Coordinates of C-alpha atoms and ligand atoms in Angstrom, one line a residue:
M6 CA 20.1 66.6 155.9
K7 CA 22.3 66.7 159.2
P8 CA 20.0 69.1 161.7
F9 CA 23.8 71.0 161.7
S10 CA 23.9 71.8 157.9
V11 CA 19.8 72.7 158.0
L12 CA 21.1 75.1 160.3
L13 CA 23.7 76.6 158.7
S14 CA 21.8 77.0 155.5
A15 CA 19.1 78.0 156.9
L16 CA 21.7 81.0 158.7
A17 CA 23.2 81.1 154.8
F18 CA 19.8 81.4 153.7
S19 CA 18.6 84.4 155.8
M20 CA 21.8 86.5 155.4
A21 CA 22.0 86.0 151.4
S22 CA 18.4 86.8 151.5
S23 CA 19.3 90.1 153.1
T24 CA 18.9 93.0 150.9
L25 CA 21.8 94.6 152.3
M26 CA 23.8 91.7 150.8
A27 CA 25.1 93.7 147.8
K28 CA 27.2 91.7 146.1
E29 CA 27.1 88.1 145.2
I30 CA 30.6 86.3 145.7
S31 CA 30.9 83.0 146.3
L32 CA 34.3 81.4 147.4
P33 CA 36.3 79.3 144.8
I34 CA 37.5 76.6 147.7
P35 CA 34.9 75.3 150.2
S36 CA 34.7 76.0 154.1
A37 CA 36.8 73.0 156.1
T38 CA 34.2 69.9 157.2
L39 CA 33.2 70.8 160.8
P40 CA 34.9 68.1 163.1
N41 CA 33.1 67.6 166.7
V42 CA 29.5 68.0 165.2
S43 CA 27.1 64.9 165.5
P44 CA 23.7 64.1 165.0
A45 CA 23.6 62.7 168.7
N46 CA 23.9 66.2 169.8
S47 CA 21.2 69.0 169.8
P48 CA 21.7 71.4 167.4
L49 CA 22.1 73.9 170.0
A50 CA 25.3 72.3 170.7
N51 CA 26.2 71.8 167.1
R52 CA 25.2 75.5 166.4
G53 CA 28.0 76.2 169.3
A54 CA 30.3 74.0 167.4
Y55 CA 31.1 76.5 164.9
V56 CA 30.7 79.6 167.8
A57 CA 33.8 77.6 169.1
R58 CA 35.4 77.7 166.0
T59 CA 34.7 81.5 165.2
A60 CA 36.0 82.5 168.3
D61 CA 39.0 79.7 168.1
C62 CA 38.8 78.6 171.5
M63 CA 41.4 75.9 170.5
A64 CA 44.1 78.3 169.2
C65 CA 44.7 78.6 173.0
H66 CA 42.9 75.1 174.8
R67 CA 43.8 72.5 172.1
E68 CA 41.8 71.1 169.4
D69 CA 40.9 68.8 172.2
Y70 CA 40.6 71.6 174.7
S71 CA 43.1 70.0 177.1
G72 CA 45.1 73.6 177.7
G73 CA 48.5 73.9 179.0
V74 CA 49.6 75.9 175.9
A75 CA 51.9 79.1 176.9
I76 CA 50.5 82.3 176.2
E77 CA 53.1 84.9 175.9
T78 CA 52.7 88.2 177.7
P79 CA 55.2 91.0 178.8
I80 CA 54.2 89.5 182.5
G81 CA 55.2 86.1 181.9
N82 CA 53.9 83.1 180.2
I83 CA 50.4 82.1 181.1
Y84 CA 48.9 78.6 180.5
S85 CA 45.2 77.9 179.0
T86 CA 43.9 75.5 181.1
N87 CA 41.5 72.6 180.8
I88 CA 38.3 73.5 179.5
T89 CA 36.5 70.2 178.8
P90 CA 33.6 68.9 181.0
S91 CA 36.1 67.0 183.6
K92 CA 34.4 68.3 187.2
R93 CA 37.7 67.5 188.7
Y94 CA 40.0 69.2 186.3
G95 CA 38.0 71.5 183.7
I96 CA 34.7 73.1 183.7
G97 CA 32.1 70.1 184.8
N98 CA 31.1 71.9 187.4
Y99 CA 30.5 75.3 185.6
T100 CA 27.0 76.8 185.2
E101 CA 25.9 78.4 182.2
A102 CA 25.9 81.8 184.3
D103 CA 29.5 80.9 185.3
F104 CA 30.7 80.2 182.1
T105 CA 28.9 83.7 180.7
K106 CA 31.0 85.5 183.7
A107 CA 34.0 83.9 182.9
L108 CA 33.7 84.7 178.7
R109 CA 32.6 88.5 179.0
K110 CA 34.4 89.4 182.3
G111 CA 37.4 87.0 183.1
R112 CA 35.7 86.1 185.9
A113 CA 36.2 82.3 186.9
P114 CA 34.2 80.7 190.1
G115 CA 36.5 82.0 192.5
Y116 CA 39.3 84.0 190.8
Q117 CA 39.8 86.5 188.0
L118 CA 41.4 85.2 184.4
Y119 CA 44.4 87.1 183.2
P120 CA 43.6 88.8 179.8
A121 CA 45.8 86.4 177.8
M122 CA 41.9 84.7 177.7
P123 CA 40.5 87.1 175.6
Y124 CA 37.6 87.7 177.5
P125 CA 38.0 91.9 176.5
S126 CA 36.9 90.9 173.0
Y127 CA 34.2 88.0 174.1
H128 CA 32.7 90.8 176.8
G129 CA 30.5 91.4 173.1
M130 CA 29.3 87.8 172.5
T131 CA 25.6 87.6 172.6
D132 CA 23.3 85.4 174.6
D133 CA 22.3 83.5 172.0
D134 CA 26.2 82.1 171.0
I135 CA 27.3 81.8 175.0
S136 CA 24.5 79.4 175.4
A137 CA 25.2 77.5 172.3
L138 CA 28.8 77.1 173.0
F139 CA 27.8 76.4 176.9
A140 CA 25.5 73.6 175.5
Y141 CA 28.6 72.6 173.0
F142 CA 31.2 72.3 175.9
Q143 CA 28.4 69.7 177.7
T144 CA 29.4 67.6 174.7
V145 CA 33.0 67.4 174.2
P146 CA 34.9 64.6 175.5
V147 CA 36.2 64.9 179.0
V148 CA 39.8 65.1 179.7
D149 CA 40.5 63.7 183.4
K150 CA 43.9 65.4 183.5
P151 CA 45.7 68.8 184.3
P152 CA 47.7 71.1 181.9
E153 CA 50.8 69.8 181.8
K154 CA 51.9 73.6 183.1
T155 CA 50.2 75.9 184.8
T156 CA 50.8 79.1 185.2
K157 CA 52.9 80.6 187.9
L158 CA 53.9 84.3 188.0
P159 CA 56.0 86.2 190.6
F160 CA 54.5 88.6 193.4
P161 CA 52.7 90.9 192.9
L162 CA 51.6 89.6 189.7
N163 CA 50.2 86.7 191.2
I164 CA 47.4 89.0 192.9
R165 CA 44.6 88.0 190.4
S166 CA 42.2 91.0 191.6
L167 CA 44.9 93.8 190.1
M168 CA 42.9 92.7 187.0
L169 CA 39.8 94.2 187.9
A170 CA 41.0 97.8 187.7
W171 CA 42.8 97.2 184.5
N172 CA 39.8 95.6 182.9
V173 CA 37.7 99.4 184.4
I174 CA 40.1 100.9 181.4
N175 CA 40.4 98.0 178.8
V176 CA 37.2 96.0 178.7
P177 CA 35.5 96.0 176.4
S178 CA 38.2 96.4 174.0
T179 CA 36.2 97.6 170.9
E180 CA 33.3 99.9 170.1
N181 CA 30.6 99.2 167.3
R182 CA 30.5 101.5 164.8
E183 CA 27.6 103.6 163.6
G184 CA 25.8 103.4 160.1
L185 CA 26.6 99.9 159.1
T186 CA 25.0 97.2 157.1
Q187 CA 23.7 94.2 158.0
T188 CA 26.5 92.0 156.9
Q189 CA 29.0 94.6 157.8
Q190 CA 27.7 94.4 161.6
R191 CA 28.2 90.6 161.7
G192 CA 31.8 91.4 160.2
E193 CA 32.2 93.6 162.8
Y194 CA 30.7 91.1 165.8
L195 CA 33.2 88.0 164.0
V196 CA 36.1 90.5 163.9
N197 CA 35.8 92.7 167.2
N198 CA 34.1 89.5 169.3
L199 CA 34.3 86.2 168.4
E200 CA 37.8 85.8 166.2
H201 CA 39.4 88.6 168.1
C202 CA 41.7 89.4 165.3
G203 CA 42.7 92.9 167.4
T204 CA 44.2 91.3 169.9
C205 CA 47.1 90.7 167.4
H206 CA 46.5 93.2 165.0
T207 CA 46.3 96.0 166.9
P208 CA 49.4 97.6 168.8
R209 CA 48.8 97.8 173.0
N210 CA 48.3 100.8 175.3
L211 CA 50.9 101.4 178.1
T212 CA 48.2 99.3 180.3
Q213 CA 48.7 96.8 177.5
G214 CA 45.1 96.7 176.2
L215 CA 44.0 97.4 173.0
D216 CA 45.0 100.9 171.7
K217 CA 41.6 101.5 170.3
D218 CA 42.9 104.7 167.9
K219 CA 45.3 102.1 166.2
Y220 CA 42.3 99.9 165.6
L221 CA 44.0 96.8 163.8
S222 CA 46.7 98.9 162.0
G223 CA 49.9 96.2 162.7
A224 CA 51.4 95.1 165.7
L225 CA 54.5 93.1 167.2
L226 CA 53.7 89.7 168.4
G227 CA 57.0 88.4 169.8
K228 CA 58.7 87.1 166.9
W229 CA 56.3 87.4 164.5
Y230 CA 54.3 90.8 163.2
A231 CA 50.7 91.1 162.7
P232 CA 50.4 93.6 159.6
N233 CA 48.1 96.4 159.7
I234 CA 44.8 94.7 158.1
T235 CA 43.1 98.5 157.8
P236 CA 42.0 99.6 154.4
D237 CA 45.3 101.8 153.6
N238 CA 46.2 101.8 150.4
D239 CA 49.7 101.7 150.8
S240 CA 51.0 100.4 154.2
G241 CA 47.2 98.1 154.9
I242 CA 45.4 96.0 152.6
G243 CA 43.2 98.6 150.7
R244 CA 44.4 97.0 147.3
W245 CA 42.5 93.7 148.2
N246 CA 39.3 93.0 147.5
E247 CA 36.5 91.4 149.6
Q248 CA 37.5 87.8 147.3
D249 CA 41.4 88.2 148.4
I250 CA 40.3 88.6 151.6
S251 CA 37.8 85.6 151.8
I252 CA 40.5 83.5 150.3
Y253 CA 43.1 84.0 152.7
L254 CA 41.0 83.6 155.7
R255 CA 40.2 80.8 153.9
T256 CA 43.5 78.9 152.6
G257 CA 46.0 81.2 154.6
K258 CA 47.8 82.3 151.1
L259 CA 47.2 84.1 147.8
D260 CA 49.2 83.3 144.9
K261 CA 52.2 85.5 144.7
R262 CA 50.9 88.2 147.6
A263 CA 50.8 86.9 151.4
Y264 CA 51.0 83.7 152.4
A265 CA 50.0 82.8 156.7
G266 CA 52.9 80.9 158.2
G267 CA 52.9 82.1 161.6
P268 CA 50.5 82.9 164.0
M269 CA 48.2 83.9 160.8
G270 CA 48.7 79.9 159.9
E271 CA 46.8 78.6 163.3
A272 CA 44.3 81.3 163.2
V273 CA 43.5 79.9 159.6
A274 CA 44.3 76.1 160.4
H275 CA 41.8 76.5 164.0
S276 CA 39.4 78.8 163.0
T277 CA 39.1 80.9 159.8
R278 CA 38.8 77.8 157.4
Y279 CA 35.7 76.4 158.8
L280 CA 33.9 79.5 158.4
T281 CA 31.1 79.9 155.9
D282 CA 31.0 82.1 152.8
E283 CA 29.3 84.3 154.5
D284 CA 30.6 85.0 157.1
L285 CA 33.8 85.2 155.7
I286 CA 32.5 87.8 153.2
A287 CA 31.4 89.9 156.4
I288 CA 34.5 90.3 157.5
A289 CA 35.9 91.5 154.1
D290 CA 32.8 93.5 154.3
Y291 CA 33.8 95.0 157.6
L292 CA 37.6 95.5 156.9
K293 CA 37.0 97.3 153.6
V294 CA 34.8 100.3 155.7
I295 CA 36.5 100.4 159.3
P296 CA 39.1 103.7 159.4
A297 CA 41.8 103.6 157.5
I298 CA 45.4 103.8 159.2
K299 CA 48.8 104.5 157.4
T300 CA 51.6 103.7 159.5
D301 CA 55.5 104.0 158.3
D302 CA 55.5 100.4 157.5
Y303 CA 54.1 100.9 153.7
L304 CA 54.1 98.2 151.1
I305 CA 56.3 98.2 148.2
P306 CA 54.0 97.1 145.2
V307 CA 54.1 94.3 143.4
H308 CA 56.4 95.2 140.0
V309 CA 55.0 92.4 138.0
S310 CA 57.6 92.4 135.4
R311 CA 60.3 92.7 138.2
L312 CA 59.4 89.4 139.5
P313 CA 61.5 86.3 138.1
R314 CA 58.8 83.8 136.1
P315 CA 59.0 80.1 136.9
A316 CA 61.9 78.5 134.7
S317 CA 59.5 76.2 133.6
D318 CA 56.4 74.3 134.5
S319 CA 58.2 71.0 134.5
I320 CA 61.5 72.4 136.7
T321 CA 58.4 73.7 139.7
Y322 CA 56.7 70.6 139.4
N323 CA 59.5 67.9 139.0
L324 CA 61.7 67.1 141.7
L325 CA 64.1 65.4 140.0
E326 CA 64.6 68.3 137.0
Q327 CA 64.4 70.8 140.2
K328 CA 67.2 69.3 141.6
D329 CA 69.2 69.4 138.5
Y330 CA 68.2 72.7 137.8
L331 CA 69.7 74.0 141.3
A332 CA 72.6 72.0 140.9
Q333 CA 73.7 73.9 137.7
A334 CA 72.4 77.5 139.2
K335 CA 74.7 77.0 141.7
A336 CA 77.7 75.5 139.7
N337 CA 77.0 78.5 137.9
T338 CA 77.2 80.8 140.7
S339 CA 80.3 79.2 142.5
I340 CA 82.0 80.2 138.9
N341 CA 80.8 83.7 138.5
S342 CA 81.0 85.3 141.9
N343 CA 83.0 84.8 145.5
S344 CA 80.8 82.4 147.6
S345 CA 80.0 84.9 150.0
S346 CA 77.2 86.3 147.0
S347 CA 74.0 86.8 147.9
K348 CA 72.7 84.5 145.2
A349 CA 74.9 81.7 146.4
L350 CA 74.1 82.2 150.0
Y351 CA 70.2 82.0 148.6
L352 CA 71.1 79.0 146.7
A353 CA 72.9 77.3 149.1
V354 CA 70.7 77.6 152.5
C355 CA 66.8 78.8 150.8
A356 CA 66.7 77.0 147.4
S357 CA 66.6 73.3 148.4
C358 CA 62.9 74.1 149.6
H359 CA 62.0 77.7 147.7
G360 CA 63.5 76.9 144.5
V361 CA 66.1 78.5 142.8
D362 CA 63.5 81.2 140.9
G363 CA 61.4 81.2 144.3
Y364 CA 58.5 79.2 143.5
A365 CA 59.4 76.5 145.5
Q366 CA 57.4 72.9 145.1
P367 CA 54.1 73.2 145.4
D368 CA 53.5 69.1 145.5
A369 CA 55.7 68.9 148.0
R370 CA 54.1 71.8 149.7
Y371 CA 56.3 74.1 150.0
A372 CA 55.7 77.7 149.9
S373 CA 56.2 79.9 146.8
I374 CA 57.3 83.0 148.1
V375 CA 57.5 84.9 144.9
G376 CA 55.7 88.6 145.7
L377 CA 54.8 87.8 149.3
T378 CA 54.1 90.8 151.3
S379 CA 56.2 89.9 154.3
I380 CA 59.1 90.5 151.5
R381 CA 57.9 93.8 150.1
R382 CA 57.3 95.7 153.6
A383 CA 59.8 99.0 154.3
K384 CA 60.6 97.0 157.5
P385 CA 62.4 94.0 156.6
D386 CA 61.6 93.0 159.9
A387 CA 58.8 90.0 159.5
L388 CA 61.4 88.3 156.8
I389 CA 64.6 88.5 159.2
N390 CA 62.8 86.9 161.8
V391 CA 61.4 84.3 159.4
I392 CA 64.9 83.7 158.4
A393 CA 66.2 83.4 161.8
Y394 CA 63.5 81.6 163.5
G395 CA 61.6 79.5 160.5
A396 CA 58.3 78.7 160.3
K397 CA 56.1 76.1 161.7
G398 CA 53.2 75.7 158.9
A399 CA 50.2 75.2 160.3
L400 CA 48.5 74.7 157.0
N401 CA 50.2 71.9 155.8
T402 CA 52.3 68.7 156.0
A403 CA 55.3 69.6 154.5
P404 CA 58.4 69.6 157.2
K405 CA 58.7 72.8 158.7
M406 CA 61.2 76.2 157.7
P407 CA 64.2 75.3 160.3
G408 CA 65.5 78.8 161.5
F409 CA 68.9 80.1 160.9
S410 CA 69.8 82.3 163.7
K411 CA 73.0 79.8 164.7
E412 CA 73.9 79.0 160.9
L413 CA 74.0 82.2 159.6
T414 CA 75.7 85.6 160.7
H415 CA 73.9 88.4 160.5
A416 CA 75.8 89.7 157.3
Q417 CA 74.8 87.1 156.1
I418 CA 71.1 87.2 157.1
A419 CA 71.1 90.4 155.4
S420 CA 72.1 90.0 152.2
I421 CA 69.9 86.6 151.4
A422 CA 66.9 89.4 152.8
N423 CA 68.1 91.6 150.5
Y424 CA 68.8 88.9 147.4
V425 CA 65.1 87.8 148.7
R426 CA 63.9 91.2 148.2
V427 CA 65.0 92.0 145.4
S428 CA 64.9 89.3 143.3
F429 CA 61.2 87.5 144.2
G430 CA 59.7 90.8 146.2
G431 CA 60.4 92.7 142.9
L432 CA 61.5 95.7 144.8
P433 CA 63.9 98.0 143.0
N434 CA 66.5 97.6 145.8
S435 CA 67.1 96.9 149.0
D436 CA 69.7 97.9 151.4
V437 CA 69.8 95.8 154.8
S438 CA 72.6 95.4 156.8
A439 CA 73.7 93.5 159.1
T440 CA 73.4 96.3 162.1
D441 CA 69.8 96.7 161.1
V442 CA 69.6 92.3 161.5
K443 CA 71.3 92.4 164.9
R444 CA 68.9 94.9 166.1
I445 CA 65.8 93.0 164.9
L446 CA 66.6 89.9 166.8
K447 CA 68.2 91.9 169.8
Ligands
HEC8 C1 44.3 84.1 173.0 C2 44.4 82.4 174.0 C3 42.6 82.2 174.2 C4 41.7 81.5 173.8 C5 41.6 82.1 172.4 C6 40.5 81.4 174.6 N1 41.3 81.1 175.8 FE1 40.0 80.6 177.3 N2 41.6 81.0 178.9 C7 43.1 81.2 178.2 C8 43.7 81.1 179.0 C9 45.1 81.9 179.0 C10 43.1 80.8 180.5 C11 43.9 80.8 182.1 C12 44.0 82.1 182.0 C13 44.0 82.1 183.7 O1 45.1 81.9 184.2 O2 43.7 84.0 184.7 C14 41.9 80.6 180.1 C15 41.3 80.6 181.1 C16 39.3 80.2 180.3 C17 38.7 79.6 181.3 C18 38.5 79.8 182.7 C19 38.8 78.1 183.3 C20 39.2 77.6 184.4 O3 40.1 77.0 184.5 O4 38.2 78.3 185.6 C21 37.6 79.2 180.4 C22 36.1 78.9 181.1 C23 37.4 79.9 179.0 N3 39.1 80.3 179.2 C24 36.9 79.3 177.8 C25 37.5 79.6 176.9 C26 36.2 80.0 176.1 C27 34.9 78.9 175.6 C28 37.2 80.1 174.1 C29 36.5 80.2 172.9 C30 35.6 81.1 173.5 C31 38.5 80.2 174.7 N4 38.5 80.3 176.7 C32 39.2 80.7 174.2 C33 43.0 81.3 176.8 C34 42.7 81.5 175.4
HEC9 C1 47.0 85.1 166.7 C2 47.4 86.0 166.1 C3 46.7 86.8 165.4 C4 45.1 86.5 165.0 C5 44.0 86.7 166.1 C6 44.7 87.0 163.8 N1 45.9 87.3 162.9 FE1 46.3 88.3 161.2 N2 48.2 87.9 161.0 C7 48.6 87.5 162.0 C8 50.3 87.6 161.4 C9 51.0 87.5 162.6 C10 50.2 88.1 160.2 C11 51.8 88.0 159.4 C12 51.5 86.2 159.0 C13 51.7 85.5 159.8 O1 52.3 85.3 160.8 O2 51.4 84.0 159.2 C14 48.9 87.7 160.2 C15 48.7 88.3 158.7 C16 47.1 88.8 158.3 C17 46.4 89.0 157.3 C18 47.8 89.1 155.7 C19 47.9 90.6 155.6 C20 48.8 91.0 154.5 O3 49.5 92.4 154.3 O4 49.8 89.9 153.9 C21 45.4 89.5 157.0 C22 44.6 89.8 155.8 C23 44.7 89.1 158.4 N3 46.0 88.5 159.7 C24 43.6 89.5 158.9 C25 43.0 88.7 159.7 C26 41.8 88.7 160.7 C27 40.7 89.5 159.4 C28 41.8 88.0 161.5 C29 40.3 88.0 162.3 C30 39.5 87.2 161.4 C31 43.1 88.1 161.6 N4 44.0 88.6 161.2 C32 43.2 87.7 162.9 C33 48.6 87.5 163.6 C34 47.2 87.3 163.8
HEC10 C1 63.5 72.9 154.9 C2 62.8 73.6 153.8 C3 63.0 75.1 154.0 C4 64.1 75.7 153.6 C5 65.8 75.4 153.5 C6 63.5 77.3 153.7 N1 62.3 77.2 154.0 FE1 61.5 79.1 153.8 N2 59.8 77.9 154.3 C7 59.5 76.8 154.2 C8 58.1 76.6 154.9 C9 57.8 74.8 154.9 C10 57.4 77.8 154.8 C11 55.7 77.6 154.4 C12 55.3 77.4 155.8 C13 54.0 76.7 156.0 O1 54.2 76.1 155.0 O2 53.1 77.7 156.5 C14 58.3 78.7 154.5 C15 58.1 79.9 154.7 C16 58.6 81.3 153.8 C17 58.5 82.6 153.8 C18 56.9 83.4 153.9 C19 56.8 83.5 155.4 C20 55.6 84.1 155.5 O3 54.6 84.2 156.4 O4 55.7 85.3 154.5 C21 59.6 83.2 153.2 C22 59.5 84.4 152.7 C23 60.7 82.0 153.3 N3 60.3 81.1 153.9 C24 62.3 82.7 152.8 C25 63.1 81.6 153.4 C26 64.6 81.6 153.2 C27 65.1 83.6 152.7 C28 65.2 80.9 153.1 C29 66.6 80.7 153.5 C30 67.2 81.4 154.2 C31 64.7 79.4 153.9 N4 63.3 80.2 153.6 C32 64.5 78.8 153.9 C33 60.6 75.7 154.2 C34 61.7 76.1 153.8

């Protein structure tokens, strides 16, 4: 066994053997193989490679850490930097103390970072994890060039020391809970400090810090909506069991329930699919014990009896048969109704990828949309945004979903949304209007 796997199994063993690990769950799908781990590197550096995954540094600094990714913030785009050990363009001159300060306090040598770098979350990282990360970053291949884009904010936002006052109110961004089991404490550490789930799922307060009273209860994220992940049964994920949560974090999907097509797809692709079973279960275990917060964006439960059945397996899987079936459906629909009817629109615009019955083409890796949470919310915002702006698909190789904001009118988007919600979401009715679409897309 390689040193790293020895280490991981030691870690797994110490967790599994803990008496507090009440439930024996093991996940049906194994974790992705960790890249950047090599027997040539020290065990500490190899452990750091795993910590980097759990902290999702790659989502912002890129898989090669060369930086230049725009983080959209209310004050403008902030670009991530090169954090390879390049002495000229990266962090090659950092000492471990400098690195620790950057992670915990947002203090780079000589200047203050903006909280687009999630130091309010990394504030709680343990010394051991930071040492491992530091050792790992010494092994990362150098990228000897500056990022393509760098941050340029107008005065006075370019005065970085203004962040010092902000830090007093907003760092750390979370508090530790009392009375947790050892597994749940590990979950809390992962959720709050490493994975920084709250930077997307917790709404912001007036100063743009995380609103602790609304912890993980859902937040708008540009064109996406990060849903409520507290254990509330109606508006959160209270109906998901621990295995559901873990499988979603490992694969980015849950059959007939949820699909990570946007920013969550990225989080899964860069980070959570690499996590050990133990760590995913710890996250799930912790998410079950945080306070449930009810919001008005509740989920309409799936009525399985109202969901369509796949016409037949061979139609779902055989692309030629599916094509014929679609042609047939289109012919029938245009005979029986006028061409602006919602079904005809769906068939014309969406069905070539998602299928007549919403079950898509698993072999071509298009997502089934039957029963997804994104089409069963009281607020249609998430669905409208997907139709208007498309979905990138961090997790698969299928051609991405294009946005239709230019081709379709607001009324047509509303009409398709209603069709999808009722036919594939199993909702009793849906009355999204052109005005709603206009408001959502502002
Ligand atoms: C959510 C996005 C995001 C994540 C995740 C993230 N960073 Fe950053 N990081 C940034 C941004 C943006 C900057 C530049 C901030 C600025 O210009 O004020 C930055 C800056 C830095 C710096 C200062 C670099 C310099 O130029 O001196 C270091 C060091 C750093 N990040 C390390 C990390 C490490 C290590 C991780 C993972 C543990 C990580 N970052 C995760 C967005 C991120
Ligand atoms: C970069 C922002 C971001 C981060 C970080 C993030 N999420 Fe998400 N999450 C989203 C968005 C947006 C969605 C909606 C689906 C999508 O866009 O892919 C989502 C969906 C989910 C869902 C599905 C909920 C439902 O009702 O369908 C769960 C569960 C979830 N996230 C848990 C987590 C956990 C746990 C973490 C930390 C390990 C995390 N997320 C980190 C943005 C994020
Ligand atoms: C070119 C093929 C294509 C077309 C056309 C298309 N989609 Fe998609 N759609 C995709 C892909 C691919 C994904 C999943 C993204 C991924 O793989 O991560 C997706 C994802 C979705 C999702 C799930 C998003 C989520 O995060 O829950 C919904 C809902 C959806 N599409 C609805 C529609 C509707 C409605 C239309 C018609 C207006 C449509 N799609 C047209 C390819 C397509």
